[in-house]
Amino acid sequence: MAEEAATSFTSAMTLEQSRVSTIPQRYVFPPSQRPESNLPVAATLPVIDLSLLHDQSLRDQTFREIQIACKEFGFFQVVNHGIDQSVMNDALETASKFFDLPNEEKMRLFSGDVHKPVRYGTSLNHTRDEVYCWRDFIKHYSHPISDWIQMWPANPTCYRKKMGKHSMAIQGLQKQLLRVIFESLGLNPEFLREEIEEGQQTLAVNCYPACPEPGLTLGIPPHSDFGSITILLQNSAGLEIKDHNNSWVPVPYVEGALIVQLGDQMEVLSNGKYKSVVHRATVNAEDKRLSIASLHGFGLETKVGPAPELVNENHPKAYKEFSFREFLDFISRNDFAKGRFLDTLKMN
Ligand code: OGA
Ligand code: NI
């Protein structure tokens, strides 16, 4: 651990616990980047009952809804996805217990190095962010789970068991969703099956403590996730996505639902037919918000480029290949709040 980085470290939880009535200047975003208050809650964001895919008579319609959601938003929520509510609740409770631990305990896992398979931190990367965001996190590689689970937090003692159960369930759901999404692109559902099996799963467990001035800061600034898809579990609302008109749309909290977001690898694979969704998290004055984002992608060194089936005369190849490693190298060199990695891949 870099001494300097560690000594200058203040978690968002520490600030919340010190009951400050205003936020430190370092957390104040420029006015143009602050959240808008009173955005209309969009009734139109898609919520899909995944169980209907198994119903002969409703499969086509449900499939079509997923296709439209991917094209329109790069985003949808799923219900009846087959993961037990108790598994999800346990994971969120475990996350809550982790962030409630004393700082010294959490700092054992601290690292500012984005290449580390397990790391605790605050903001995006507090060693380089110019403006801090109101967020603490623990991120860890999660697949194959036996490779990584020994490195996950040992405290709270239930962490590995409960987070592991959730993580494996989500990994299974991911495979099911990718098959449908590939099919919706006109690809074989078996497309990249082995690469998916050997792909990466990273859990980003996020904590956004109650914030005395939620209008001045963000929990996480606008970005798209790098991978194929992200499956996000949350305990309350706070996520916002950017729609086609470049407007921020708050994502409503739906009991029992999981949020599915398309990432940069999907945009590249689809040769731009689908776009990765730009999103951000706001914070609130009342309650700590927790989320568990499961980021799925291909192997560290696997190069992902547009699917050959989607490249033709009318749709020339629009993106360069990239690997997860190249993405990590990019974010370790650049403040990802400033420029999008995806833009470096666009051709012409
Ligand atoms: C992320 C993310 C959003 C949220 O972890 O990449 O976008 O609502 N999280 O926590
Ligand atoms: Ni994200």
XYZ file of C-alpha atoms and ligand atoms in Angstrom:
359
model
C 0.000 0.000 0.000
C 1.379 3.412 -0.920
C 1.859 5.253 2.381
C 0.926 8.632 1.020
C -2.239 7.350 -0.584
C -3.279 5.586 2.589
C -2.675 8.535 4.900
C -4.704 10.903 2.702
C -7.593 8.459 2.574
C -10.968 9.475 3.976
C -13.908 7.224 3.262
C -17.368 8.585 2.498
C -18.565 6.518 5.476
C -16.150 8.432 7.738
C -17.563 11.741 6.514
C -21.095 10.554 7.063
C -20.267 9.320 10.556
C -18.666 12.630 11.471
C -22.072 14.237 10.786
C -20.719 17.097 8.720
C -23.489 19.498 7.700
C -21.740 20.525 4.491
C -19.579 18.449 2.204
C -15.851 19.205 1.790
C -15.025 21.346 -1.258
C -13.239 18.440 -2.923
C -16.621 16.680 -3.354
C -18.396 19.604 -5.007
C -18.988 19.021 -8.728
C -19.064 21.917 -11.198
C -22.674 23.176 -11.612
C -23.051 21.668 -15.106
C -22.291 18.187 -13.777
C -24.506 18.247 -10.698
C -27.655 16.162 -10.564
C -30.867 17.876 -11.569
C -33.509 17.898 -8.895
C -37.058 16.778 -9.640
C -36.381 14.866 -12.814
C -39.592 13.222 -13.923
C -39.639 9.541 -13.051
C -39.882 7.724 -16.352
C -42.709 5.258 -16.365
C -41.402 4.134 -19.721
C -38.166 2.393 -18.735
C -38.566 -1.292 -19.544
C -39.191 -3.938 -16.883
C -39.171 -7.443 -18.318
C -40.631 -10.585 -16.819
C -37.900 -13.036 -17.717
C -39.962 -16.107 -16.829
C -42.135 -15.411 -19.899
C -39.239 -16.490 -22.118
C -40.101 -20.034 -21.066
C -43.732 -19.639 -22.043
C -44.254 -20.743 -25.669
C -47.042 -18.298 -26.355
C -45.305 -15.274 -24.798
C -41.706 -15.924 -25.740
C -41.739 -13.945 -28.998
C -43.220 -10.865 -27.419
C -40.816 -10.946 -24.471
C -37.874 -11.479 -26.808
C -38.990 -8.476 -28.831
C -39.259 -6.343 -25.688
C -35.664 -7.197 -24.802
C -34.572 -6.355 -28.342
C -36.289 -2.967 -28.210
C -34.888 -2.223 -24.738
C -31.345 -3.001 -25.927
C -31.734 -0.814 -28.996
C -33.523 2.078 -27.280
C -31.717 2.291 -23.967
C -29.016 -0.358 -23.607
C -30.856 -0.930 -20.364
C -33.732 -2.879 -18.822
C -34.783 -4.310 -15.495
C -35.697 -7.961 -15.077
C -38.143 -9.569 -12.657
C -38.888 -13.263 -12.181
C -35.261 -13.862 -13.108
C -34.963 -16.983 -10.979
C -32.678 -15.646 -8.233
C -34.145 -15.954 -4.755
C -34.989 -12.772 -2.923
C -33.229 -14.180 0.159
C -29.961 -14.595 -1.775
C -30.123 -10.972 -2.924
C -31.120 -9.677 0.517
C -28.281 -11.579 2.158
C -25.782 -10.111 -0.295
C -26.974 -6.565 0.392
C -26.943 -7.148 4.151
C -23.413 -8.514 3.942
C -22.335 -5.491 1.927
C -23.838 -3.219 4.557
C -21.955 -5.033 7.341
C -18.700 -4.743 5.427
C -18.945 -0.954 5.069
C -19.886 -0.655 8.765
C -16.558 -2.234 9.771
C -13.884 -0.009 11.368
C -11.638 1.776 8.861
C -8.527 -0.202 9.878
C -10.240 -3.429 8.907
C -11.370 -2.163 5.506
C -7.993 -0.536 4.827
C -6.352 -3.960 4.847
C -7.854 -4.342 1.375
C -7.105 -0.818 0.202
C -5.337 -0.307 -3.112
C -5.194 2.464 -5.696
C -3.970 -0.004 -8.340
C -6.815 -0.849 -10.742
C -5.072 -4.090 -11.732
C -5.518 -5.598 -8.242
C -8.078 -8.417 -8.176
C -9.458 -7.278 -4.806
C -9.486 -3.689 -3.681
C -11.266 -1.381 -1.323
C -11.406 2.301 -2.118
C -13.331 5.529 -2.180
C -14.528 7.833 -4.990
C -13.437 6.299 -8.326
C -9.741 6.325 -7.615
C -8.967 8.781 -4.850
C -5.262 8.943 -5.725
C -6.072 10.712 -8.986
C -9.640 12.064 -9.001
C -9.760 15.845 -9.102
C -13.281 15.884 -7.726
C -14.221 13.148 -5.305
C -17.493 11.313 -5.502
C -19.501 10.258 -2.455
C -18.860 6.549 -2.690
C -16.912 3.776 -1.028
C -16.473 0.453 -2.755
C -14.989 -2.978 -2.621
C -14.324 -4.600 -5.981
C -13.282 -8.160 -6.523
C -12.853 -10.686 -9.270
C -15.450 -13.382 -8.863
C -15.204 -15.965 -11.631
C -14.178 -18.712 -11.470
C -15.021 -18.236 -7.831
C -12.572 -20.814 -6.464
C -9.681 -18.754 -7.884
C -10.604 -15.615 -5.978
C -12.842 -16.219 -2.974
C -9.907 -16.709 -0.568
C -8.888 -13.132 -1.337
C -12.311 -11.633 -0.587
C -12.966 -9.913 2.741
C -12.711 -12.293 5.710
C -14.945 -9.913 7.651
C -17.866 -9.933 8.164
C -17.475 -13.684 8.554
C -20.512 -14.404 6.358
C -19.117 -12.313 3.487
C -17.603 -15.045 1.328
C -20.501 -17.422 1.727
C -23.291 -14.957 1.105
C -21.623 -12.810 -1.533
C -20.411 -16.012 -3.182
C -23.911 -17.396 -3.447
C -25.208 -14.209 -5.025
C -22.236 -13.983 -7.353
C -22.667 -17.511 -8.701
C -26.388 -17.035 -9.206
C -25.741 -13.836 -11.170
C -23.081 -15.573 -13.255
C -25.703 -18.124 -14.302
C -28.237 -15.422 -15.152
C -25.628 -13.619 -17.203
C -25.176 -16.613 -19.482
C -28.911 -16.846 -20.045
C -29.170 -13.123 -20.814
C -26.242 -13.116 -23.233
C -27.833 -15.916 -25.245
C -31.019 -13.868 -25.638
C -29.167 -10.656 -26.394
C -27.006 -12.330 -29.042
C -30.084 -13.886 -30.579
C -31.710 -10.450 -30.636
C -28.751 -9.233 -32.708
C -29.374 -11.999 -35.213
C -26.401 -13.997 -33.943
C -26.344 -17.639 -32.937
C -27.281 -17.904 -29.228
C -24.178 -20.090 -28.862
C -22.017 -17.181 -30.049
C -18.756 -16.944 -28.022
C -19.995 -19.620 -25.649
C -16.542 -20.714 -24.555
C -15.263 -17.162 -24.188
C -18.248 -16.427 -21.971
C -17.597 -19.515 -19.867
C -14.007 -18.361 -19.381
C -14.958 -14.714 -19.100
C -14.419 -12.241 -16.320
C -16.834 -11.394 -13.559
C -16.045 -8.543 -11.222
C -18.319 -7.543 -8.381
C -18.328 -3.836 -7.590
C -19.983 -3.501 -4.209
C -20.869 0.161 -3.773
C -21.825 2.145 -0.695
C -23.238 5.654 -0.995
C -23.707 6.975 2.546
C -26.356 9.578 3.330
C -25.010 12.924 2.145
C -25.826 16.325 3.680
C -25.694 18.101 0.294
C -26.794 15.581 -2.332
C -27.442 18.301 -4.910
C -23.761 19.243 -5.124
C -22.120 15.889 -5.678
C -22.534 12.455 -7.229
C -22.107 8.889 -6.053
C -20.486 7.927 -9.327
C -19.981 10.267 -12.317
C -21.237 9.480 -15.838
C -19.606 6.454 -17.441
C -20.403 3.279 -19.311
C -19.252 -0.092 -18.038
C -16.479 -1.702 -20.076
C -17.813 -5.265 -20.346
C -20.533 -7.141 -22.160
C -23.282 -6.636 -19.608
C -23.612 -5.491 -16.014
C -26.247 -6.936 -13.685
C -26.943 -4.583 -10.816
C -28.749 -5.137 -7.546
C -29.710 -2.091 -5.468
C -31.468 -1.476 -2.171
C -33.003 1.855 -3.230
C -33.203 4.256 -6.168
C -30.335 6.525 -7.196
C -29.185 5.295 -10.588
C -29.779 7.503 -13.623
C -29.291 6.626 -17.286
C -28.823 8.844 -20.307
C -31.466 8.401 -22.992
C -31.309 9.036 -26.754
C -32.073 12.707 -26.230
C -29.109 13.047 -23.906
C -31.432 13.548 -20.936
C -30.898 11.954 -17.542
C -33.634 9.522 -16.609
C -33.886 8.239 -13.031
C -34.282 4.480 -12.773
C -37.199 3.591 -10.522
C -36.628 1.097 -7.721
C -38.526 -2.097 -8.495
C -38.825 -4.626 -5.685
C -36.998 -7.853 -6.476
C -35.693 -6.604 -9.811
C -32.179 -6.714 -11.213
C -30.906 -4.045 -13.590
C -29.255 -5.082 -16.854
C -26.961 -2.610 -18.606
C -25.097 -3.095 -21.862
C -21.390 -2.301 -21.721
C -18.700 -1.234 -24.172
C -17.826 -4.783 -25.235
C -21.453 -5.280 -26.322
C -21.432 -2.048 -28.311
C -18.230 -3.181 -30.044
C -19.438 -6.765 -30.594
C -22.696 -5.530 -32.080
C -20.754 -3.153 -34.346
C -22.766 -0.285 -32.879
C -26.219 -1.829 -33.336
C -26.533 -1.609 -29.581
C -24.934 1.142 -27.524
C -23.500 0.890 -24.055
C -25.588 2.893 -21.613
C -24.095 5.965 -19.957
C -25.135 6.086 -16.338
C -24.377 7.776 -13.036
C -25.429 7.419 -9.407
C -26.872 10.213 -7.309
C -26.844 10.279 -3.521
C -29.515 11.254 -1.027
C -29.736 12.896 2.382
C -31.824 10.217 4.066
C -30.274 6.802 3.738
C -27.179 4.903 2.827
C -27.672 3.373 -0.608
C -26.035 0.073 -1.500
C -25.582 -1.527 -4.865
C -23.829 -4.634 -6.114
C -22.808 -4.380 -9.751
C -21.720 -7.612 -11.372
C -19.555 -6.628 -14.332
C -19.215 -9.328 -16.960
C -16.702 -9.377 -19.733
C -14.354 -11.584 -21.650
C -10.966 -12.804 -20.455
C -8.244 -10.370 -19.460
C -6.316 -10.877 -22.692
C -9.238 -11.772 -25.008
C -9.563 -9.303 -27.858
C -13.162 -8.359 -28.577
C -14.137 -6.841 -31.901
C -17.292 -6.499 -34.008
C -18.953 -9.857 -34.766
C -18.063 -10.729 -38.394
C -21.750 -11.473 -39.049
C -22.582 -7.832 -38.321
C -19.930 -6.301 -40.562
C -20.850 -5.778 -44.212
C -20.886 -3.198 -46.975
C -23.651 -1.197 -45.366
C -22.185 -1.596 -41.901
C -18.417 -1.357 -42.136
C -16.385 -2.280 -39.105
C -16.816 0.644 -36.734
C -14.614 -0.293 -33.765
C -11.135 -1.604 -33.093
C -10.652 -4.782 -31.051
C -9.818 -4.404 -27.378
C -9.170 -6.524 -24.315
C -10.034 -6.027 -20.647
C -6.297 -5.522 -20.002
C -6.239 -2.595 -22.442
C -9.228 -1.072 -20.690
C -7.505 -1.359 -17.296
C -4.345 0.205 -18.703
C -6.450 3.060 -20.073
C -8.178 3.819 -16.774
C -4.948 3.573 -14.826
C -3.508 6.315 -17.075
C -6.614 8.457 -17.471
C -9.296 9.940 -15.301
C -12.275 8.041 -16.647
C -14.600 10.815 -15.619
C -13.046 12.887 -18.417
C -12.941 10.807 -21.562
C -14.599 7.593 -22.654
C -12.471 4.579 -23.426
C -14.976 3.610 -26.101
C -14.220 6.762 -28.074
C -10.625 5.598 -28.500
C -11.915 2.482 -30.293
C -14.152 4.179 -32.855
C -12.940 3.971 -36.427
C -13.412 6.919 -38.841
C -20.885 0.845 -11.281
C -22.121 1.649 -11.291
C -24.161 2.362 -10.277
C -24.907 2.243 -9.011
O -20.537 0.310 -10.200
O -20.269 0.740 -12.351
O -22.393 2.263 -12.289
O -26.105 2.553 -9.032
N -22.917 1.687 -10.218
O -24.305 1.891 -7.999
Ni -21.333 1.496 -13.972
